[in-house]
PDB file of C-alpha atoms and ligand atoms in Angstrom:
ATOM      1  CA  MET A   1      96.788 134.143  96.179  1.00 44.00           C
ATOM      2  CA  LYS A   2      93.498 135.048  94.563  1.00 45.00           C
ATOM      3  CA  GLU A   3      91.248 132.269  93.486  1.00 48.00           C
ATOM      4  CA  LYS A   4      88.787 132.781  90.719  1.00 49.00           C
ATOM      5  CA  LYS A   5      85.677 130.681  90.713  1.00 52.00           C
ATOM      6  CA  ARG A   6      85.809 128.412  87.746  1.00 51.00           C
ATOM      7  CA  SER A   7      83.123 126.306  86.244  1.00 52.00           C
ATOM      8  CA  VAL A   8      83.502 122.867  87.736  1.00 53.00           C
ATOM      9  CA  LYS A   9      84.776 120.300  85.328  1.00 56.00           C
ATOM     10  CA  PRO A  10      85.366 116.701  86.272  1.00 63.00           C
ATOM     11  CA  PHE A  11      88.881 116.483  87.556  1.00 77.00           C
ATOM     12  CA  PHE A  12      89.863 113.005  86.530  1.00 84.00           C
ATOM     13  CA  THR A  13      88.872 112.837  82.914  1.00 87.00           C
ATOM     14  CA  GLN A  14      91.416 110.153  82.230  1.00 94.00           C
ATOM     15  CA  TYR A  15      93.285 107.402  84.034  1.00 97.00           C
ATOM     16  CA  ARG A  16      96.642 108.820  85.096  1.00 97.00           C
ATOM     17  CA  GLY A  17      98.904 106.631  87.175  1.00 98.00           C
ATOM     18  CA  ARG A  18     102.442 107.161  88.320  1.00 98.00           C
ATOM     19  CA  PHE A  19     105.547 105.610  89.787  1.00 98.00           C
ATOM     20  CA  ALA A  20     107.542 107.814  92.121  1.00 98.00           C
ATOM     21  CA  PRO A  21     110.785 106.242  93.317  1.00 96.00           C
ATOM     22  CA  SER A  22     113.152 108.106  95.601  1.00 94.00           C
ATOM     23  CA  PRO A  23     116.660 108.240  94.165  1.00 95.00           C
ATOM     24  CA  SER A  24     118.307 106.666  97.163  1.00 91.00           C
ATOM     25  CA  GLY A  25     119.557 103.469  95.561  1.00 90.00           C
ATOM     26  CA  GLU A  26     119.124 101.109  92.645  1.00 91.00           C
ATOM     27  CA  LEU A  27     115.795  99.773  91.408  1.00 93.00           C
ATOM     28  CA  HIS A  28     115.295  96.691  93.583  1.00 91.00           C
ATOM     29  CA  PHE A  29     112.640  94.030  93.512  1.00 92.00           C
ATOM     30  CA  GLY A  30     110.399  95.806  96.032  1.00 91.00           C
ATOM     31  CA  SER A  31     110.237  98.986  93.973  1.00 94.00           C
ATOM     32  CA  LEU A  32     109.854  96.995  90.749  1.00 96.00           C
ATOM     33  CA  LEU A  33     106.599  95.607  92.180  1.00 97.00           C
ATOM     34  CA  ALA A  34     105.144  99.071  92.712  1.00 97.00           C
ATOM     35  CA  ALA A  35     106.334 100.124  89.263  1.00 98.00           C
ATOM     36  CA  MET A  36     104.825  97.056  87.607  1.00 98.00           C
ATOM     37  CA  ALA A  37     101.494  97.191  89.451  1.00 98.00           C
ATOM     38  CA  SER A  38     100.974 100.883  88.685  1.00 98.00           C
ATOM     39  CA  TYR A  39     102.132 100.498  85.072  1.00 98.00           C
ATOM     40  CA  ALA A  40     100.066  97.423  84.268  1.00 98.00           C
ATOM     41  CA  ASP A  41      96.961  98.816  85.932  1.00 98.00           C
ATOM     42  CA  ALA A  42      97.285 102.051  83.941  1.00 98.00           C
ATOM     43  CA  ARG A  43      97.956 100.388  80.602  1.00 98.00           C
ATOM     44  CA  SER A  44      95.253  97.768  81.071  1.00 98.00           C
ATOM     45  CA  GLN A  45      92.788 100.660  81.271  1.00 97.00           C
ATOM     46  CA  ASN A  46      94.356 102.643  78.442  1.00 97.00           C
ATOM     47  CA  GLY A  47      95.654 105.101  80.953  1.00 97.00           C
ATOM     48  CA  LEU A  48      98.726 107.262  81.113  1.00 98.00           C
ATOM     49  CA  TRP A  49     101.630 106.394  83.367  1.00 98.00           C
ATOM     50  CA  LEU A  50     104.005 109.057  84.625  1.00 98.00           C
ATOM     51  CA  LEU A  51     107.433 108.813  86.168  1.00 98.00           C
ATOM     52  CA  ARG A  52     108.424 111.137  88.972  1.00 98.00           C
ATOM     53  CA  ILE A  53     111.637 111.196  90.962  1.00 98.00           C
ATOM     54  CA  ASP A  54     110.852 111.912  94.614  1.00 97.00           C
ATOM     55  CA  ASP A  55     114.030 113.750  95.502  1.00 96.00           C
ATOM     56  CA  ILE A  56     112.615 116.293  97.939  1.00 95.00           C
ATOM     57  CA  ASP A  57     114.854 114.954 100.687  1.00 94.00           C
ATOM     58  CA  GLN A  58     118.221 115.830  99.207  1.00 92.00           C
ATOM     59  CA  GLN A  59     120.009 114.328 102.219  1.00 92.00           C
ATOM     60  CA  ARG A  60     118.873 110.891 101.142  1.00 92.00           C
ATOM     61  CA  VAL A  61     119.661 111.294  97.475  1.00 95.00           C
ATOM     62  CA  ILE A  62     122.457 109.117  96.166  1.00 94.00           C
ATOM     63  CA  PRO A  63     124.052 110.894  93.188  1.00 95.00           C
ATOM     64  CA  HIS A  64     123.155 109.356  89.810  1.00 96.00           C
ATOM     65  CA  SER A  65     120.779 106.809  91.301  1.00 95.00           C
ATOM     66  CA  ASP A  66     117.907 108.522  89.461  1.00 97.00           C
ATOM     67  CA  GLN A  67     119.684 107.727  86.198  1.00 97.00           C
ATOM     68  CA  HIS A  68     120.280 104.150  87.301  1.00 96.00           C
ATOM     69  CA  ILE A  69     116.620 103.692  88.141  1.00 97.00           C
ATOM     70  CA  VAL A  70     115.558 105.169  84.811  1.00 98.00           C
ATOM     71  CA  GLN A  71     118.001 102.920  82.943  1.00 97.00           C
ATOM     72  CA  SER A  72     116.775  99.832  84.768  1.00 97.00           C
ATOM     73  CA  LEU A  73     113.174 100.690  83.944  1.00 98.00           C
ATOM     74  CA  GLU A  74     114.045 101.250  80.289  1.00 97.00           C
ATOM     75  CA  GLN A  75     115.955  97.974  80.058  1.00 97.00           C
ATOM     76  CA  ILE A  76     112.927  95.984  81.151  1.00 97.00           C
ATOM     77  CA  GLY A  77     110.556  97.750  78.823  1.00 97.00           C
ATOM     78  CA  PHE A  78     108.767 100.390  80.882  1.00 98.00           C
ATOM     79  CA  GLN A  79     107.542 103.307  78.802  1.00 98.00           C
ATOM     80  CA  TRP A  80     106.301 106.390  80.599  1.00 98.00           C
ATOM     81  CA  ASP A  81     104.323 109.282  79.232  1.00 98.00           C
ATOM     82  CA  GLY A  82     105.808 112.744  79.059  1.00 97.00           C
ATOM     83  CA  GLU A  83     108.891 114.064  80.733  1.00 97.00           C
ATOM     84  CA  ILE A  84     110.215 112.717  84.006  1.00 98.00           C
ATOM     85  CA  SER A  85     109.440 115.181  86.789  1.00 97.00           C
ATOM     86  CA  TYR A  86     111.602 115.940  89.802  1.00 97.00           C
ATOM     87  CA  GLN A  87     110.240 117.092  93.156  1.00 96.00           C
ATOM     88  CA  SER A  88     113.309 119.252  93.690  1.00 95.00           C
ATOM     89  CA  GLN A  89     112.129 121.397  90.786  1.00 96.00           C
ATOM     90  CA  CYS A  90     108.634 121.908  92.197  1.00 94.00           C
ATOM     91  CA  ILE A  91     109.375 123.726  95.450  1.00 95.00           C
ATOM     92  CA  SER A  92     107.232 126.747  94.594  1.00 95.00           C
ATOM     93  CA  ASN A  93     104.183 124.481  94.327  1.00 97.00           C
ATOM     94  CA  TYR A  94     104.734 123.232  97.860  1.00 97.00           C
ATOM     95  CA  GLU A  95     105.252 126.768  99.135  1.00 95.00           C
ATOM     96  CA  GLU A  96     101.966 127.807  97.610  1.00 96.00           C
ATOM     97  CA  ALA A  97     100.098 124.908  99.220  1.00 97.00           C
ATOM     98  CA  LEU A  98     101.722 125.590 102.580  1.00 96.00           C
ATOM     99  CA  GLU A  99     100.824 129.253 102.316  1.00 94.00           C
ATOM    100  CA  LYS A 100      97.203 128.275 101.718  1.00 96.00           C
ATOM    101  CA  LEU A 101      97.160 126.063 104.809  1.00 96.00           C
ATOM    102  CA  ILE A 102      98.747 128.851 106.858  1.00 94.00           C
ATOM    103  CA  GLN A 103      96.062 131.296 105.683  1.00 93.00           C
ATOM    104  CA  MET A 104      93.450 128.806 106.818  1.00 95.00           C
ATOM    105  CA  GLY A 105      94.895 128.847 110.328  1.00 95.00           C
ATOM    106  CA  LEU A 106      95.786 125.174 110.214  1.00 97.00           C
ATOM    107  CA  VAL A 107      99.537 125.442 110.651  1.00 96.00           C
ATOM    108  CA  TYR A 108     101.676 126.155 113.682  1.00 95.00           C
ATOM    109  CA  PRO A 109     105.389 126.032 114.440  1.00 94.00           C
ATOM    110  CA  CYS A 110     106.609 123.237 116.672  1.00 94.00           C
ATOM    111  CA  HIS A 111     109.740 123.822 118.689  1.00 90.00           C
ATOM    112  CA  CYS A 112     109.771 120.448 120.412  1.00 91.00           C
ATOM    113  CA  SER A 113     112.957 118.456 120.278  1.00 86.00           C
ATOM    114  CA  ARG A 114     112.887 114.846 119.251  1.00 83.00           C
ATOM    115  CA  LYS A 115     113.449 113.927 122.895  1.00 85.00           C
ATOM    116  CA  GLN A 116     110.521 116.019 124.130  1.00 86.00           C
ATOM    117  CA  ILE A 117     108.236 114.517 121.516  1.00 83.00           C
ATOM    118  CA  LYS A 118     109.237 111.040 122.586  1.00 82.00           C
ATOM    119  CA  VAL A 119     108.563 111.743 126.240  1.00 83.00           C
ATOM    120  CA  LEU A 120     105.219 113.475 125.675  1.00 79.00           C
ATOM    121  CA  SER A 121     103.812 111.296 122.919  1.00 77.00           C
ATOM    122  CA  HIS A 122     101.861 108.127 123.438  1.00 75.00           C
ATOM    123  CA  ASP A 123     102.389 105.518 120.751  1.00 79.00           C
ATOM    124  CA  GLY A 124     104.076 108.098 118.551  1.00 79.00           C
ATOM    125  CA  VAL A 125     101.083 110.451 118.576  1.00 91.00           C
ATOM    126  CA  TYR A 126     102.169 114.053 118.906  1.00 92.00           C
ATOM    127  CA  SER A 127     100.607 115.543 122.027  1.00 90.00           C
ATOM    128  CA  GLY A 128      99.945 118.983 120.570  1.00 92.00           C
ATOM    129  CA  THR A 129     102.302 120.798 122.935  1.00 92.00           C
ATOM    130  CA  CYS A 130     102.866 123.689 120.494  1.00 94.00           C
ATOM    131  CA  ARG A 131      99.303 123.996 119.212  1.00 94.00           C
ATOM    132  CA  HIS A 132      98.889 127.418 120.837  1.00 94.00           C
ATOM    133  CA  ARG A 133     101.835 128.876 118.935  1.00 93.00           C
ATOM    134  CA  ILE A 134     101.154 131.370 116.194  1.00 90.00           C
ATOM    135  CA  ILE A 135     103.040 131.281 112.945  1.00 88.00           C
ATOM    136  CA  LYS A 136     104.705 134.517 111.934  1.00 77.00           C
ATOM    137  CA  LYS A 137     103.497 136.111 108.742  1.00 66.00           C
ATOM    138  CA  ASN A 138     105.529 135.670 105.589  1.00 64.00           C
ATOM    139  CA  PHE A 139     107.182 132.613 106.966  1.00 63.00           C
ATOM    140  CA  PHE A 140     109.343 132.106 103.927  1.00 62.00           C
ATOM    141  CA  HIS A 141     110.383 135.657 103.425  1.00 53.00           C
ATOM    142  CA  HIS A 142     111.754 135.954 106.913  1.00 52.00           C
ATOM    143  CA  SER A 143     112.962 132.414 106.868  1.00 53.00           C
ATOM    144  CA  LEU A 144     113.039 132.666 110.622  1.00 51.00           C
ATOM    145  CA  ASP A 145     112.923 130.006 113.252  1.00 59.00           C
ATOM    146  CA  LYS A 146     115.396 127.676 111.679  1.00 68.00           C
ATOM    147  CA  ASN A 147     114.755 125.393 114.583  1.00 75.00           C
ATOM    148  CA  SER A 148     111.079 124.799 114.204  1.00 88.00           C
ATOM    149  CA  ALA A 149     109.037 122.416 112.171  1.00 94.00           C
ATOM    150  CA  LEU A 150     105.537 123.252 110.966  1.00 95.00           C
ATOM    151  CA  ARG A 151     102.634 121.029 111.912  1.00 97.00           C
ATOM    152  CA  LEU A 152      99.168 120.715 110.470  1.00 98.00           C
ATOM    153  CA  LYS A 153      96.221 120.636 112.859  1.00 98.00           C
ATOM    154  CA  VAL A 154      94.107 117.527 112.450  1.00 98.00           C
ATOM    155  CA  ASN A 155      90.604 116.897 113.714  1.00 95.00           C
ATOM    156  CA  SER A 156      89.069 113.981 115.525  1.00 93.00           C
ATOM    157  CA  ASP A 157      86.772 112.847 112.728  1.00 95.00           C
ATOM    158  CA  LYS A 158      87.272 109.282 111.622  1.00 97.00           C
ATOM    159  CA  LEU A 159      88.583 109.271 108.090  1.00 97.00           C
ATOM    160  CA  PHE A 160      87.266 106.434 105.943  1.00 97.00           C
ATOM    161  CA  PHE A 161      88.608 105.391 102.582  1.00 97.00           C
ATOM    162  CA  SER A 162      88.336 102.464 100.287  1.00 96.00           C
ATOM    163  CA  ASP A 163      91.520 100.860  99.023  1.00 97.00           C
ATOM    164  CA  GLU A 164      91.253  98.860  95.831  1.00 97.00           C
ATOM    165  CA  ILE A 165      93.201  95.979  97.370  1.00 97.00           C
ATOM    166  CA  GLN A 166      92.963  96.409 101.143  1.00 95.00           C
ATOM    167  CA  GLN A 167      89.319  97.515 100.908  1.00 95.00           C
ATOM    168  CA  ASN A 168      87.746  99.444 103.772  1.00 96.00           C
ATOM    169  CA  CYS A 169      90.241 101.418 105.787  1.00 97.00           C
ATOM    170  CA  GLN A 170      89.865 104.054 108.441  1.00 97.00           C
ATOM    171  CA  GLN A 171      92.015 106.182 110.648  1.00 97.00           C
ATOM    172  CA  ASN A 172      91.332 108.707 113.354  1.00 97.00           C
ATOM    173  CA  LEU A 173      94.126 111.189 112.790  1.00 97.00           C
ATOM    174  CA  ALA A 174      93.769 112.976 116.122  1.00 96.00           C
ATOM    175  CA  ARG A 175      93.952 109.738 118.057  1.00 94.00           C
ATOM    176  CA  GLU A 176      96.329 107.715 115.900  1.00 94.00           C
ATOM    177  CA  VAL A 177      98.696 110.281 114.398  1.00 95.00           C
ATOM    178  CA  GLY A 178      98.261 113.714 115.926  1.00 95.00           C
ATOM    179  CA  ASP A 179      99.081 117.021 114.262  1.00 97.00           C
ATOM    180  CA  PHE A 180     101.694 116.041 111.725  1.00 97.00           C
ATOM    181  CA  VAL A 181     104.739 117.738 110.273  1.00 96.00           C
ATOM    182  CA  ILE A 182     104.331 119.296 106.833  1.00 97.00           C
ATOM    183  CA  PHE A 183     107.556 121.289 106.860  1.00 96.00           C
ATOM    184  CA  ARG A 184     110.498 119.776 108.625  1.00 94.00           C
ATOM    185  CA  ARG A 185     112.879 121.320 111.082  1.00 91.00           C
ATOM    186  CA  ASP A 186     115.654 120.943 108.510  1.00 90.00           C
ATOM    187  CA  GLN A 187     113.632 123.205 106.167  1.00 91.00           C
ATOM    188  CA  VAL A 188     112.454 120.428 103.870  1.00 94.00           C
ATOM    189  CA  PHE A 189     108.832 119.957 102.857  1.00 96.00           C
ATOM    190  CA  SER A 190     107.492 116.739 104.293  1.00 97.00           C
ATOM    191  CA  TYR A 191     106.845 113.682 102.218  1.00 96.00           C
ATOM    192  CA  GLN A 192     103.101 113.960 102.961  1.00 98.00           C
ATOM    193  CA  LEU A 193     102.725 117.484 101.632  1.00 98.00           C
ATOM    194  CA  SER A 194     104.980 117.155  98.596  1.00 98.00           C
ATOM    195  CA  VAL A 195     103.356 113.930  97.402  1.00 98.00           C
ATOM    196  CA  VAL A 196      99.840 115.333  97.737  1.00 98.00           C
ATOM    197  CA  VAL A 197     100.753 118.483  95.824  1.00 98.00           C
ATOM    198  CA  ASP A 198     102.607 116.583  93.074  1.00 98.00           C
ATOM    199  CA  ASP A 199      99.812 114.100  92.541  1.00 98.00           C
ATOM    200  CA  TYR A 200      97.330 116.947  92.311  1.00 97.00           C
ATOM    201  CA  ILE A 201      99.418 118.976  89.848  1.00 96.00           C
ATOM    202  CA  SER A 202      99.884 115.885  87.643  1.00 96.00           C
ATOM    203  CA  GLN A 203      96.185 115.033  87.998  1.00 96.00           C
ATOM    204  CA  ILE A 204      96.974 111.536  89.166  1.00 97.00           C
ATOM    205  CA  SER A 205      93.770 109.515  89.361  1.00 97.00           C
ATOM    206  CA  HIS A 206      95.156 106.184  90.611  1.00 98.00           C
ATOM    207  CA  ILE A 207      97.927 105.573  93.125  1.00 98.00           C
ATOM    208  CA  ILE A 208      99.294 102.067  93.486  1.00 98.00           C
ATOM    209  CA  ARG A 209     102.168 101.623  95.920  1.00 98.00           C
ATOM    210  CA  GLY A 210     103.562  99.514  98.749  1.00 96.00           C
ATOM    211  CA  PHE A 211     101.676  98.553 101.900  1.00 96.00           C
ATOM    212  CA  ASP A 212     104.054 100.598 104.060  1.00 94.00           C
ATOM    213  CA  LEU A 213     102.411 103.734 102.690  1.00 96.00           C
ATOM    214  CA  LEU A 214      98.881 102.659 103.653  1.00 97.00           C
ATOM    215  CA  ASP A 215      99.443 104.342 106.988  1.00 96.00           C
ATOM    216  CA  SER A 216     100.164 107.670 105.231  1.00 97.00           C
ATOM    217  CA  THR A 217      97.007 107.571 103.145  1.00 98.00           C
ATOM    218  CA  ALA A 218      94.612 109.111 105.667  1.00 98.00           C
ATOM    219  CA  ARG A 219      97.029 111.996 106.216  1.00 98.00           C
ATOM    220  CA  GLN A 220      97.258 112.539 102.479  1.00 98.00           C
ATOM    221  CA  ILE A 221      93.481 112.443 102.029  1.00 98.00           C
ATOM    222  CA  TYR A 222      93.112 114.902 104.907  1.00 98.00           C
ATOM    223  CA  LEU A 223      95.578 117.234 103.180  1.00 98.00           C
ATOM    224  CA  GLN A 224      93.665 116.892  99.904  1.00 98.00           C
ATOM    225  CA  GLN A 225      90.455 117.800 101.698  1.00 98.00           C
ATOM    226  CA  GLN A 226      91.966 120.894 103.293  1.00 98.00           C
ATOM    227  CA  LEU A 227      93.532 122.036 100.027  1.00 98.00           C
ATOM    228  CA  GLY A 228      90.383 121.382  98.016  1.00 97.00           C
ATOM    229  CA  TYR A 229      91.996 118.659  95.911  1.00 97.00           C
ATOM    230  CA  PRO A 230      90.122 115.593  94.695  1.00 97.00           C
ATOM    231  CA  THR A 231      91.119 112.247  96.170  1.00 97.00           C
ATOM    232  CA  PRO A 232      92.546 109.676  93.754  1.00 97.00           C
ATOM    233  CA  LYS A 233      91.905 105.964  94.003  1.00 97.00           C
ATOM    234  CA  TYR A 234      94.377 104.107  96.167  1.00 98.00           C
ATOM    235  CA  ALA A 235      95.669 100.537  96.086  1.00 98.00           C
ATOM    236  CA  HIS A 236      98.389  99.154  98.363  1.00 98.00           C
ATOM    237  CA  ILE A 237     100.282  96.045  97.349  1.00 97.00           C
ATOM    238  CA  PRO A 238     101.970  93.679  99.814  1.00 96.00           C
ATOM    239  CA  LEU A 239     105.591  94.322 100.676  1.00 93.00           C
ATOM    240  CA  ALA A 240     108.172  91.866  99.442  1.00 90.00           C
ATOM    241  CA  VAL A 241     110.151  90.466 102.354  1.00 87.00           C
ATOM    242  CA  ASN A 242     113.078  88.090 102.524  1.00 82.00           C
ATOM    243  CA  GLU A 243     113.088  84.818 104.445  1.00 81.00           C
ATOM    244  CA  LYS A 244     113.819  86.751 107.649  1.00 81.00           C
ATOM    245  CA  GLN A 245     110.650  88.795 107.030  1.00 80.00           C
ATOM    246  CA  ILE A 246     112.725  91.911 106.383  1.00 81.00           C
ATOM    247  CA  LYS A 247     111.397  94.273 103.753  1.00 79.00           C
ATOM    248  CA  LEU A 248     113.329  94.351 100.514  1.00 74.00           C
ATOM    249  CA  SER A 249     114.373  97.924 100.429  1.00 70.00           C
ATOM    250  CA  LYS A 250     117.483  99.936 100.217  1.00 52.00           C
ATOM    251  CA  LEU A 251     117.840  99.578 103.973  1.00 56.00           C
ATOM    252  CA  SER A 252     118.054  95.824 103.914  1.00 57.00           C
ATOM    253  CA  GLN A 253     120.525  96.078 101.040  1.00 58.00           C
ATOM    254  CA  ALA A 254     118.155  94.665  98.469  1.00 69.00           C
ATOM    255  CA  LYS A 255     120.078  93.853  95.344  1.00 79.00           C
ATOM    256  CA  LYS A 256     119.666  95.672  92.086  1.00 84.00           C
ATOM    257  CA  ILE A 257     117.267  93.692  89.922  1.00 87.00           C
ATOM    258  CA  LYS A 258     118.507  91.678  86.985  1.00 89.00           C
ATOM    259  CA  SER A 259     117.159  93.270  83.834  1.00 88.00           C
ATOM    260  CA  ASN A 260     115.608  90.221  82.285  1.00 92.00           C
ATOM    261  CA  LEU A 261     112.375  88.468  81.566  1.00 94.00           C
ATOM    262  CA  SER A 262     112.539  86.137  84.538  1.00 93.00           C
ATOM    263  CA  THR A 263     112.683  89.090  86.935  1.00 94.00           C
ATOM    264  CA  LEU A 264     109.522  90.461  85.345  1.00 96.00           C
ATOM    265  CA  ILE A 265     107.840  87.083  85.572  1.00 96.00           C
ATOM    266  CA  SER A 266     108.711  86.732  89.265  1.00 94.00           C
ATOM    267  CA  ALA A 267     107.255  90.177  89.904  1.00 96.00           C
ATOM    268  CA  ALA A 268     104.041  89.392  88.002  1.00 97.00           C
ATOM    269  CA  GLN A 269     103.713  86.123  89.929  1.00 96.00           C
ATOM    270  CA  PHE A 270     104.225  87.931  93.210  1.00 96.00           C
ATOM    271  CA  LEU A 271     101.347  90.171  92.158  1.00 97.00           C
ATOM    272  CA  GLY A 272      99.166  87.091  91.633  1.00 97.00           C
ATOM    273  CA  GLN A 273      98.843  87.404  87.856  1.00 97.00           C
ATOM    274  CA  SER A 274      98.353  84.328  85.661  1.00 93.00           C
ATOM    275  CA  ILE A 275     101.496  84.834  83.676  1.00 91.00           C
ATOM    276  CA  MET A 276     103.321  82.228  81.580  1.00 88.00           C
ATOM    277  CA  THR A 277     106.939  81.118  81.856  1.00 88.00           C
ATOM    278  CA  ASP A 278     109.852  82.957  80.288  1.00 84.00           C
ATOM    279  CA  LYS A 279     109.982  80.411  77.473  1.00 87.00           C
ATOM    280  CA  ASP A 280     106.531  81.470  76.340  1.00 90.00           C
ATOM    281  CA  TYR A 281     107.587  85.014  75.509  1.00 94.00           C
ATOM    282  CA  ASP A 282     109.945  85.816  72.668  1.00 92.00           C
ATOM    283  CA  LYS A 283     110.797  89.203  73.963  1.00 94.00           C
ATOM    284  CA  ILE A 284     110.086  91.568  76.833  1.00 95.00           C
ATOM    285  CA  GLU A 285     107.464  93.502  74.842  1.00 96.00           C
ATOM    286  CA  ASP A 286     105.443  90.302  74.456  1.00 96.00           C
ATOM    287  CA  PHE A 287     105.450  89.857  78.203  1.00 97.00           C
ATOM    288  CA  TRP A 288     104.116  93.368  78.737  1.00 98.00           C
ATOM    289  CA  GLN A 289     101.412  93.074  76.095  1.00 97.00           C
ATOM    290  CA  HIS A 290     100.244  89.839  77.690  1.00 97.00           C
ATOM    291  CA  LEU A 291     100.329  91.311  81.187  1.00 98.00           C
ATOM    292  CA  PHE A 292      98.227  94.329  80.116  1.00 98.00           C
ATOM    293  CA  LEU A 293      95.708  91.929  78.662  1.00 97.00           C
ATOM    294  CA  ILE A 294      95.345  89.632  81.666  1.00 97.00           C
ATOM    295  CA  TRP A 295      95.993  92.189  84.418  1.00 98.00           C
ATOM    296  CA  ASP A 296      93.576  91.805  87.314  1.00 98.00           C
ATOM    297  CA  ILE A 297      94.147  93.927  90.386  1.00 98.00           C
ATOM    298  CA  ASN A 298      91.786  91.697  92.364  1.00 97.00           C
ATOM    299  CA  LYS A 299      94.317  88.898  92.162  1.00 97.00           C
ATOM    300  CA  ILE A 300      96.839  90.803  94.251  1.00 97.00           C
ATOM    301  CA  SER A 301      97.119  89.420  97.762  1.00 93.00           C
ATOM    302  CA  LYS A 302      95.652  91.475 100.573  1.00 92.00           C
ATOM    303  CA  MET A 303      98.489  90.549 102.864  1.00 89.00           C
ATOM    304  CA  GLU A 304     100.718  93.152 104.402  1.00 89.00           C
ATOM    305  CA  LYS A 305     103.822  91.273 103.309  1.00 88.00           C
ATOM    306  CA  LYS A 306     104.741  88.304 101.253  1.00 89.00           C
ATOM    307  CA  GLU A 307     107.953  86.314 101.078  1.00 86.00           C
ATOM    308  CA  ILE A 308     109.950  86.284  97.889  1.00 82.00           C
ATOM    309  CA  MET A 309     112.947  84.276  96.767  1.00 65.00           C
ATOM    310  CA  VAL A 310     115.381  86.481  94.916  1.00 52.00           C
TER     311      VAL A 310
HETATM  312 ZN1   ZN B 401     105.952 121.018 119.565  1.00 93.63          ZN
END
């Protein structure tokens, strides 16, 4: 791929936020929080808000759940800008990014089995067993080595970033993560790579999402740096947990949200916003207009998780 030198223009000329659910279940309270925080933050700053379906991992996709999520969002008054995008339709973008990383000599095939990785890794950090391996040219065209994953070489620099809620964060990728997988053994692009490429293509300037993804942020920033992408602003909201401290997610069988005003009010309260009661709003649009007006990201708790009664 040839790259022409272009005159540098500021990348983020506008606030562009996004919500990117994976279509592996209904919209539950935990994902509603990420949707609401990203939506309200965008609208309170006159920004755009995009909707993307993260369906790169087709194994995890539950048929029609994308439509159910979209319907749920519509019923409670979310309005996104532009068309909904689907990761499964963007594969060539990921291939291009991977190709670039390969050209830079940062990628190698890993033949280790899950068992080997477990034995050799300390605290889940990949030991770099396959670092000496050379990737064959035209990886995709030969579509060889069905049994290998591709890993990205990391360095031992400490990576610092500022999170709008969690504030100063740092991670040493070499010590805490190790060379990580960007293309999986089952021939699927990794979450880390696909998200970074999508956010770049959509020029996302602000990413607001659940605390569980804080740990992925340094990897994503590292990828942005290698690919020459700008780094958006990040904010990680606390995870909603039940009384047993289990995260409300598809795995813990979190229920589909009720599409009504009181659900929205519970979510806004969870996010620390000074919202009124459901009797104070005539309709859902009034709630949203009020939330955009009073939205204050600084009121969101810095905790990793927070209990919710639903
Ligand atoms: Zn390996």
